[in-house]
Amino acid sequence: MKKKFAILLGLIMVMSFSFAACGSGDSGQDLSDSKYLGEWVASGISVGDESEAIEGGVWKLTLKEDGTGTFVSTEADGTEEVSNITWELTDEGFKTKGDTKLTFKDNGDTLSTKIVGVDLSFVRPGEEGPDDGAPDIGTQYGYMGQDPAECAVWKYLATEIASQYDAGEGTDVITVPVVRIIKTDRDNDDGDDNDVEFYGDFWVNNYVVEGDTLKCVSGGDYAGKIEVIKTGDEYTVKEFEQVQDGGNFEPSARDIFEEDYDAFMKVYSDTDGLKALRTKGLSDYVKTNGLSVTKYQDEGWDPVDLDL
């Protein structure tokens, strides 16, 4: 069973409270012209090493030029916790200091970090999602974020991979992928910022609407590495290196994920985490696209209520 959001948020706050003892910034760096000054926010859903779905939470990071700042966590019920931090620049972005350190990587328009094994992406306020006026770049594919490179992954799964399944003539099929990203490499061997590699476990599920239920009619699991490139203003999938089946599963997975193999296997084998993320993703899809359904169902299994 999926753990409650409040439990994971509590763990995050245990970490963030440790920053309070850091005092004022003392790095000696001149931060007055830093591009990171001001507010950054993260919200929505992410998956980490524990495959936990974070629902309805909002995280706000505020950085000041004197090397201090605040980290604010807000639960879905509006409960807010504030902690003080200090920060300093690194080669890839910046880090906050304390008994437990957080490292933020600069991805251009976003900042990425990992908290209690969960990957979070921070953006400037007003850019975090459709509810804040940003464009819906991928909701038709089940993608609720604002990263065009990530969106290309969802689009590829919902179109190219889904097209491999025969839905039957005249059948209106809805495809909503489930994506569990283990690692994102935006600085790979090609040395091109427009070349992004996503390592993870990628599910494609195809549904038809029957009454108030999304009935899953086909689908499959595709683990591996998806490489996305930018040509002009558009990101597309260049290559999908998949983990092989049968006796070749482990050697091919080790070859693709390398030092992240154990992290991959932990996520890959977590069926409870997969169900939680699938339910969350379908719930968001149904609400965003205005479908009149309340549950989904796999063949031979009981229906699962959506969080609407």
mmCIF file of C-alpha atoms in Angstrom:
data_model
loop_
_atom_site.group_PDB
_atom_site.id
_atom_site.type_symbol
_atom_site.label_atom_id
_atom_site.label_comp_id
_atom_site.label_asym_id
_atom_site.label_seq_id
_atom_site.Cartn_x
_atom_site.Cartn_y
_atom_site.Cartn_z
ATOM 1 C CA MET A 1 0.000 0.000 0.000
ATOM 2 C CA LYS A 2 1.239 3.475 -0.821
ATOM 3 C CA LYS A 3 2.443 5.478 2.151
ATOM 4 C CA LYS A 4 0.551 8.627 3.002
ATOM 5 C CA PHE A 5 1.894 11.862 1.589
ATOM 6 C CA ALA A 6 2.166 13.375 5.047
ATOM 7 C CA ILE A 7 4.611 10.671 6.128
ATOM 8 C CA LEU A 8 7.034 11.423 3.311
ATOM 9 C CA LEU A 9 6.600 15.150 3.763
ATOM 10 C CA GLY A 10 7.429 14.663 7.429
ATOM 11 C CA LEU A 11 10.680 12.976 6.445
ATOM 12 C CA ILE A 12 11.490 15.863 4.135
ATOM 13 C CA MET A 13 10.898 18.328 6.923
ATOM 14 C CA VAL A 14 13.101 16.370 9.327
ATOM 15 C CA MET A 15 15.876 16.962 6.826
ATOM 16 C CA SER A 16 15.042 20.590 6.196
ATOM 17 C CA PHE A 17 14.861 21.445 9.893
ATOM 18 C CA SER A 18 18.501 20.477 10.196
ATOM 19 C CA PHE A 19 19.360 23.527 8.122
ATOM 20 C CA ALA A 20 18.198 25.909 10.872
ATOM 21 C CA ALA A 21 21.397 25.421 12.808
ATOM 22 C CA CYS A 22 23.521 26.660 9.900
ATOM 23 C CA GLY A 23 23.116 30.335 10.761
ATOM 24 C CA SER A 24 23.886 33.015 8.177
ATOM 25 C CA GLY A 25 25.794 32.404 4.957
ATOM 26 C CA ASP A 26 29.566 32.147 5.422
ATOM 27 C CA SER A 27 30.884 30.877 2.061
ATOM 28 C CA GLY A 28 32.673 34.133 1.214
ATOM 29 C CA GLN A 29 31.225 33.989 -2.323
ATOM 30 C CA ASP A 30 29.772 37.036 -4.021
ATOM 31 C CA LEU A 31 26.174 35.989 -4.652
ATOM 32 C CA SER A 32 24.783 39.425 -5.488
ATOM 33 C CA ASP A 33 24.521 38.717 -9.229
ATOM 34 C CA SER A 34 23.667 35.015 -9.018
ATOM 35 C CA LYS A 35 20.995 33.765 -11.418
ATOM 36 C CA TYR A 36 19.596 31.630 -8.589
ATOM 37 C CA LEU A 37 18.470 34.506 -6.376
ATOM 38 C CA GLY A 38 14.770 34.704 -5.580
ATOM 39 C CA GLU A 39 12.025 32.090 -5.477
ATOM 40 C CA TRP A 40 11.882 28.590 -6.944
ATOM 41 C CA VAL A 41 8.952 26.191 -6.623
ATOM 42 C CA ALA A 42 8.289 22.479 -7.146
ATOM 43 C CA SER A 43 4.951 20.727 -7.166
ATOM 44 C CA GLY A 44 3.058 17.778 -8.624
ATOM 45 C CA ILE A 45 4.396 14.223 -8.733
ATOM 46 C CA SER A 46 7.852 12.691 -8.695
ATOM 47 C CA VAL A 47 9.316 9.245 -8.147
ATOM 48 C CA GLY A 48 12.464 8.409 -6.213
ATOM 49 C CA ASP A 49 14.345 5.366 -5.023
ATOM 50 C CA GLU A 50 11.375 4.415 -2.805
ATOM 51 C CA SER A 51 8.918 4.882 -5.698
ATOM 52 C CA GLU A 52 6.736 7.141 -3.605
ATOM 53 C CA ALA A 53 4.160 9.335 -5.293
ATOM 54 C CA ILE A 54 4.135 12.833 -3.807
ATOM 55 C CA GLU A 55 0.626 14.171 -4.171
ATOM 56 C CA GLY A 56 -0.616 17.715 -3.793
ATOM 57 C CA GLY A 57 2.495 19.110 -2.152
ATOM 58 C CA VAL A 58 4.285 22.364 -2.932
ATOM 59 C CA TRP A 59 7.906 23.195 -2.103
ATOM 60 C CA LYS A 60 9.252 26.741 -2.262
ATOM 61 C CA LEU A 61 12.910 27.682 -2.074
ATOM 62 C CA THR A 62 13.951 31.328 -1.580
ATOM 63 C CA LEU A 63 17.613 32.321 -1.936
ATOM 64 C CA LYS A 64 19.085 35.643 -0.754
ATOM 65 C CA GLU A 65 22.305 37.343 -1.830
ATOM 66 C CA ASP A 66 23.776 37.134 1.703
ATOM 67 C CA GLY A 67 23.900 33.332 1.381
ATOM 68 C CA THR A 68 20.796 32.660 3.474
ATOM 69 C CA GLY A 69 17.305 31.618 2.491
ATOM 70 C CA THR A 70 14.212 29.599 3.364
ATOM 71 C CA PHE A 71 12.790 26.227 2.403
ATOM 72 C CA VAL A 72 8.991 25.950 2.693
ATOM 73 C CA SER A 73 6.983 22.721 2.465
ATOM 74 C CA THR A 74 3.210 22.901 2.109
ATOM 75 C CA GLU A 75 1.012 19.803 2.414
ATOM 76 C CA ALA A 76 -2.130 19.198 0.375
ATOM 77 C CA ASP A 77 -4.254 20.300 3.353
ATOM 78 C CA GLY A 78 -2.449 23.653 3.523
ATOM 79 C CA THR A 79 -0.180 22.831 6.476
ATOM 80 C CA GLU A 80 3.029 24.820 6.033
ATOM 81 C CA GLU A 81 6.475 24.282 7.525
ATOM 82 C CA VAL A 82 9.314 26.795 7.136
ATOM 83 C CA SER A 83 13.023 26.215 7.760
ATOM 84 C CA ASN A 84 16.087 28.449 7.348
ATOM 85 C CA ILE A 85 18.965 27.472 5.058
ATOM 86 C CA THR A 86 22.336 28.704 3.844
ATOM 87 C CA TRP A 87 23.647 28.114 0.336
ATOM 88 C CA GLU A 88 26.718 28.356 -1.867
ATOM 89 C CA LEU A 89 27.561 27.940 -5.545
ATOM 90 C CA THR A 90 28.933 24.715 -7.039
ATOM 91 C CA ASP A 91 30.215 23.788 -10.495
ATOM 92 C CA GLU A 92 26.788 22.417 -11.490
ATOM 93 C CA GLY A 93 24.532 24.808 -9.592
ATOM 94 C CA PHE A 94 24.445 25.297 -5.832
ATOM 95 C CA LYS A 95 24.023 23.431 -2.566
ATOM 96 C CA THR A 96 22.423 24.089 0.772
ATOM 97 C CA LYS A 97 24.505 23.371 3.855
ATOM 98 C CA GLY A 98 23.721 21.603 7.108
ATOM 99 C CA ASP A 99 23.869 18.177 8.721
ATOM 100 C CA THR A 100 22.077 16.855 5.633
ATOM 101 C CA LYS A 101 23.101 18.533 2.375
ATOM 102 C CA LEU A 102 20.932 19.197 -0.677
ATOM 103 C CA THR A 103 22.576 19.666 -4.056
ATOM 104 C CA PHE A 104 20.734 21.497 -6.836
ATOM 105 C CA LYS A 105 21.744 20.951 -10.457
ATOM 106 C CA ASP A 106 21.215 23.707 -13.015
ATOM 107 C CA ASN A 107 19.276 22.320 -16.009
ATOM 108 C CA GLY A 108 18.782 25.643 -17.741
ATOM 109 C CA ASP A 109 15.224 26.672 -16.888
ATOM 110 C CA THR A 110 14.875 24.175 -14.047
ATOM 111 C CA LEU A 111 16.744 23.027 -10.937
ATOM 112 C CA SER A 112 16.800 19.374 -9.934
ATOM 113 C CA THR A 113 17.495 17.867 -6.532
ATOM 114 C CA LYS A 114 16.773 14.691 -4.604
ATOM 115 C CA ILE A 115 15.092 14.714 -1.172
ATOM 116 C CA VAL A 116 14.660 11.463 0.771
ATOM 117 C CA GLY A 117 15.289 9.542 -2.445
ATOM 118 C CA VAL A 118 12.692 11.556 -4.380
ATOM 119 C CA ASP A 119 13.594 13.596 -7.471
ATOM 120 C CA LEU A 120 12.094 17.095 -7.526
ATOM 121 C CA SER A 121 12.301 19.712 -10.281
ATOM 122 C CA PHE A 122 12.160 23.391 -9.261
ATOM 123 C CA VAL A 123 11.080 26.200 -11.600
ATOM 124 C CA ARG A 124 10.347 29.894 -11.266
ATOM 125 C CA PRO A 125 6.863 30.772 -9.893
ATOM 126 C CA GLY A 126 4.283 30.914 -12.656
ATOM 127 C CA GLU A 127 6.039 28.234 -14.713
ATOM 128 C CA GLU A 128 5.194 25.182 -12.624
ATOM 129 C CA GLY A 129 2.127 23.916 -14.425
ATOM 130 C CA PRO A 130 -1.213 24.517 -16.145
ATOM 131 C CA ASP A 131 -2.914 25.708 -12.956
ATOM 132 C CA ASP A 132 -0.564 28.693 -12.917
ATOM 133 C CA GLY A 133 -1.174 29.800 -16.478
ATOM 134 C CA ALA A 134 1.617 27.842 -18.179
ATOM 135 C CA PRO A 135 0.757 26.012 -21.430
ATOM 136 C CA ASP A 136 -0.453 22.398 -21.377
ATOM 137 C CA ILE A 137 2.429 20.971 -23.380
ATOM 138 C CA GLY A 138 1.643 17.282 -22.951
ATOM 139 C CA THR A 139 -1.595 16.621 -21.073
ATOM 140 C CA GLN A 140 -2.983 14.675 -24.040
ATOM 141 C CA TYR A 141 -0.207 12.150 -23.420
ATOM 142 C CA GLY A 142 -0.643 12.094 -19.629
ATOM 143 C CA TYR A 143 2.310 14.431 -18.998
ATOM 144 C CA MET A 144 1.500 17.136 -16.444
ATOM 145 C CA GLY A 145 4.901 18.837 -16.241
ATOM 146 C CA GLN A 146 6.522 21.674 -18.171
ATOM 147 C CA ASP A 147 9.833 20.161 -19.357
ATOM 148 C CA PRO A 148 9.671 19.742 -23.169
ATOM 149 C CA ALA A 149 12.386 17.066 -23.113
ATOM 150 C CA GLU A 150 10.404 14.997 -20.604
ATOM 151 C CA CYS A 151 7.226 15.600 -22.587
ATOM 152 C CA ALA A 152 8.896 14.048 -25.629
ATOM 153 C CA VAL A 153 9.252 10.803 -23.658
ATOM 154 C CA TRP A 154 5.530 10.671 -22.809
ATOM 155 C CA LYS A 155 4.594 11.545 -26.404
ATOM 156 C CA TYR A 156 6.862 8.825 -27.800
ATOM 157 C CA LEU A 157 5.385 6.192 -25.487
ATOM 158 C CA ALA A 158 1.777 7.283 -26.116
ATOM 159 C CA THR A 159 2.182 7.369 -29.898
ATOM 160 C CA GLU A 160 5.092 5.322 -31.256
ATOM 161 C CA ILE A 161 5.105 2.497 -28.694
ATOM 162 C CA ALA A 162 1.325 2.432 -28.234
ATOM 163 C CA SER A 163 0.865 2.099 -32.000
ATOM 164 C CA GLN A 164 2.451 -1.361 -31.806
ATOM 165 C CA TYR A 165 -0.751 -2.650 -30.211
ATOM 166 C CA ASP A 166 -3.805 -3.585 -32.278
ATOM 167 C CA ALA A 167 -6.764 -1.816 -30.698
ATOM 168 C CA GLY A 168 -9.331 -3.123 -33.115
ATOM 169 C CA GLU A 169 -11.170 -1.277 -35.873
ATOM 170 C CA GLY A 170 -13.281 1.661 -34.734
ATOM 171 C CA THR A 171 -12.011 1.526 -31.159
ATOM 172 C CA ASP A 172 -11.225 4.806 -29.426
ATOM 173 C CA VAL A 173 -8.137 4.076 -27.341
ATOM 174 C CA ILE A 174 -6.708 6.269 -24.598
ATOM 175 C CA THR A 175 -3.006 5.780 -23.862
ATOM 176 C CA VAL A 176 -1.591 7.013 -20.557
ATOM 177 C CA PRO A 177 2.037 6.017 -19.899
ATOM 178 C CA VAL A 178 3.501 5.426 -16.447
ATOM 179 C CA VAL A 179 7.053 6.755 -16.287
ATOM 180 C CA ARG A 180 9.467 6.031 -13.443
ATOM 181 C CA ILE A 181 12.678 7.923 -14.146
ATOM 182 C CA ILE A 182 15.761 6.632 -12.319
ATOM 183 C CA LYS A 183 18.218 9.202 -13.666
ATOM 184 C CA THR A 184 18.291 12.108 -16.101
ATOM 185 C CA ASP A 185 21.569 12.893 -17.850
ATOM 186 C CA ARG A 186 21.636 16.332 -19.455
ATOM 187 C CA ASP A 187 25.418 16.365 -19.761
ATOM 188 C CA ASN A 188 26.147 13.029 -21.445
ATOM 189 C CA ASP A 189 29.015 11.836 -23.609
ATOM 190 C CA ASP A 190 27.815 13.894 -26.581
ATOM 191 C CA GLY A 191 28.437 17.066 -24.567
ATOM 192 C CA ASP A 192 25.311 18.671 -26.027
ATOM 193 C CA ASP A 193 22.759 20.403 -23.795
ATOM 194 C CA ASN A 194 20.131 19.597 -26.418
ATOM 195 C CA ASP A 195 20.784 15.870 -25.985
ATOM 196 C CA VAL A 196 19.054 14.421 -22.888
ATOM 197 C CA GLU A 197 19.069 10.819 -21.699
ATOM 198 C CA PHE A 198 16.313 9.409 -19.447
ATOM 199 C CA TYR A 199 17.004 6.153 -17.622
ATOM 200 C CA GLY A 200 13.954 4.440 -16.202
ATOM 201 C CA ASP A 201 11.040 2.046 -16.288
ATOM 202 C CA PHE A 202 8.435 3.001 -18.897
ATOM 203 C CA TRP A 203 4.944 1.505 -18.969
ATOM 204 C CA VAL A 204 2.468 1.893 -21.813
ATOM 205 C CA ASN A 205 -1.177 1.236 -20.899
ATOM 206 C CA ASN A 206 -4.038 1.451 -23.398
ATOM 207 C CA TYR A 207 -7.631 1.960 -22.234
ATOM 208 C CA VAL A 208 -11.158 2.156 -23.570
ATOM 209 C CA VAL A 209 -14.039 3.825 -21.760
ATOM 210 C CA GLU A 210 -16.815 1.499 -20.611
ATOM 211 C CA GLY A 211 -19.403 3.350 -18.568
ATOM 212 C CA ASP A 212 -17.593 5.021 -15.675
ATOM 213 C CA THR A 213 -14.496 2.831 -16.028
ATOM 214 C CA LEU A 214 -11.249 2.949 -17.988
ATOM 215 C CA LYS A 215 -10.751 -0.675 -19.058
ATOM 216 C CA CYS A 216 -7.121 -1.556 -19.784
ATOM 217 C CA VAL A 217 -7.090 -3.518 -23.055
ATOM 218 C CA SER A 218 -3.351 -3.797 -23.693
ATOM 219 C CA GLY A 219 0.042 -2.566 -22.615
ATOM 220 C CA GLY A 220 3.527 -3.484 -21.591
ATOM 221 C CA ASP A 221 6.663 -2.573 -19.689
ATOM 222 C CA TYR A 222 9.694 -1.083 -21.455
ATOM 223 C CA ALA A 223 12.682 -0.430 -19.215
ATOM 224 C CA GLY A 224 15.857 1.170 -20.492
ATOM 225 C CA LYS A 225 17.330 4.457 -21.720
ATOM 226 C CA ILE A 226 15.474 6.949 -23.892
ATOM 227 C CA GLU A 227 17.629 9.564 -25.627
ATOM 228 C CA VAL A 228 15.909 12.809 -26.596
ATOM 229 C CA ILE A 229 17.382 15.460 -28.905
ATOM 230 C CA LYS A 230 16.328 18.997 -29.726
ATOM 231 C CA THR A 231 16.015 19.994 -33.371
ATOM 232 C CA GLY A 232 14.901 23.564 -33.830
ATOM 233 C CA ASP A 233 12.221 24.173 -31.211
ATOM 234 C CA GLU A 234 11.131 20.546 -30.849
ATOM 235 C CA TYR A 235 12.379 17.613 -28.782
ATOM 236 C CA THR A 236 12.068 14.131 -30.287
ATOM 237 C CA VAL A 237 13.247 10.665 -29.316
ATOM 238 C CA LYS A 238 16.474 9.725 -31.066
ATOM 239 C CA GLU A 239 16.967 6.253 -29.615
ATOM 240 C CA PHE A 240 15.383 3.847 -27.124
ATOM 241 C CA GLU A 241 17.796 1.248 -25.764
ATOM 242 C CA GLN A 242 15.642 -1.357 -24.035
ATOM 243 C CA VAL A 243 16.408 -3.947 -21.390
ATOM 244 C CA GLN A 244 16.092 -7.396 -22.954
ATOM 245 C CA ASP A 245 13.823 -10.239 -21.852
ATOM 246 C CA GLY A 246 14.538 -13.644 -20.349
ATOM 247 C CA GLY A 247 18.079 -14.657 -19.519
ATOM 248 C CA ASN A 248 19.433 -11.441 -21.031
ATOM 249 C CA PHE A 249 17.474 -9.217 -18.656
ATOM 250 C CA GLU A 250 20.093 -8.780 -15.945
ATOM 251 C CA PRO A 251 23.181 -8.362 -18.166
ATOM 252 C CA SER A 252 21.396 -5.910 -20.467
ATOM 253 C CA ALA A 253 20.006 -3.942 -17.498
ATOM 254 C CA ARG A 254 23.453 -3.766 -15.895
ATOM 255 C CA ASP A 255 24.925 -2.591 -19.180
ATOM 256 C CA ILE A 256 22.371 0.224 -19.514
ATOM 257 C CA PHE A 257 22.052 1.397 -15.908
ATOM 258 C CA GLU A 258 25.634 0.636 -14.796
ATOM 259 C CA GLU A 259 26.149 2.049 -11.260
ATOM 260 C CA ASP A 260 22.405 2.803 -11.029
ATOM 261 C CA TYR A 261 21.425 -0.849 -11.533
ATOM 262 C CA ASP A 262 20.450 -1.393 -7.884
ATOM 263 C CA ALA A 263 18.346 1.782 -7.878
ATOM 264 C CA PHE A 264 16.652 0.587 -11.060
ATOM 265 C CA MET A 265 15.872 -2.846 -9.639
ATOM 266 C CA LYS A 266 14.429 -1.302 -6.470
ATOM 267 C CA VAL A 267 12.014 0.781 -8.537
ATOM 268 C CA TYR A 268 11.371 -1.951 -11.110
ATOM 269 C CA SER A 269 10.290 -4.477 -8.462
ATOM 270 C CA ASP A 270 8.098 -2.049 -6.481
ATOM 271 C CA THR A 271 4.559 -2.954 -7.565
ATOM 272 C CA ASP A 272 2.932 -0.842 -4.851
ATOM 273 C CA GLY A 273 4.811 2.233 -6.033
ATOM 274 C CA LEU A 274 3.846 1.475 -9.621
ATOM 275 C CA LYS A 275 0.155 1.225 -8.715
ATOM 276 C CA ALA A 276 0.277 4.496 -6.757
ATOM 277 C CA LEU A 277 1.916 6.359 -9.629
ATOM 278 C CA ARG A 278 -0.457 4.837 -12.185
ATOM 279 C CA THR A 279 -3.500 5.835 -10.138
ATOM 280 C CA LYS A 280 -2.176 9.370 -9.683
ATOM 281 C CA GLY A 281 -1.351 9.739 -13.360
ATOM 282 C CA LEU A 282 -4.758 8.477 -14.495
ATOM 283 C CA SER A 283 -6.534 10.701 -11.972
ATOM 284 C CA ASP A 284 -4.702 13.764 -13.297
ATOM 285 C CA TYR A 285 -5.409 12.727 -16.886
ATOM 286 C CA VAL A 286 -9.135 12.266 -16.249
ATOM 287 C CA LYS A 287 -9.460 15.615 -14.458
ATOM 288 C CA THR A 288 -7.392 17.518 -17.013
ATOM 289 C CA ASN A 289 -9.088 16.034 -20.071
ATOM 290 C CA GLY A 290 -12.629 16.091 -18.660
ATOM 291 C CA LEU A 291 -13.467 12.368 -18.838
ATOM 292 C CA SER A 292 -16.602 11.075 -17.116
ATOM 293 C CA VAL A 293 -14.964 8.094 -15.424
ATOM 294 C CA THR A 294 -14.253 7.315 -11.780
ATOM 295 C CA LYS A 295 -12.110 4.159 -11.859
ATOM 296 C CA TYR A 296 -9.838 1.974 -13.959
ATOM 297 C CA GLN A 297 -9.637 -1.791 -14.277
ATOM 298 C CA ASP A 298 -7.269 -4.459 -15.574
ATOM 299 C CA GLU A 299 -8.661 -7.643 -17.081
ATOM 300 C CA GLY A 300 -9.427 -10.133 -14.309
ATOM 301 C CA TRP A 301 -8.852 -7.625 -11.490
ATOM 302 C CA ASP A 302 -11.146 -5.490 -9.359
ATOM 303 C CA PRO A 303 -11.650 -1.838 -10.379
ATOM 304 C CA VAL A 304 -9.452 0.804 -8.714
ATOM 305 C CA ASP A 305 -11.004 4.124 -7.697
ATOM 306 C CA LEU A 306 -9.425 7.262 -9.087
ATOM 307 C CA ASP A 307 -8.531 10.218 -6.865
ATOM 308 C CA LEU A 308 -10.948 12.809 -8.252
#
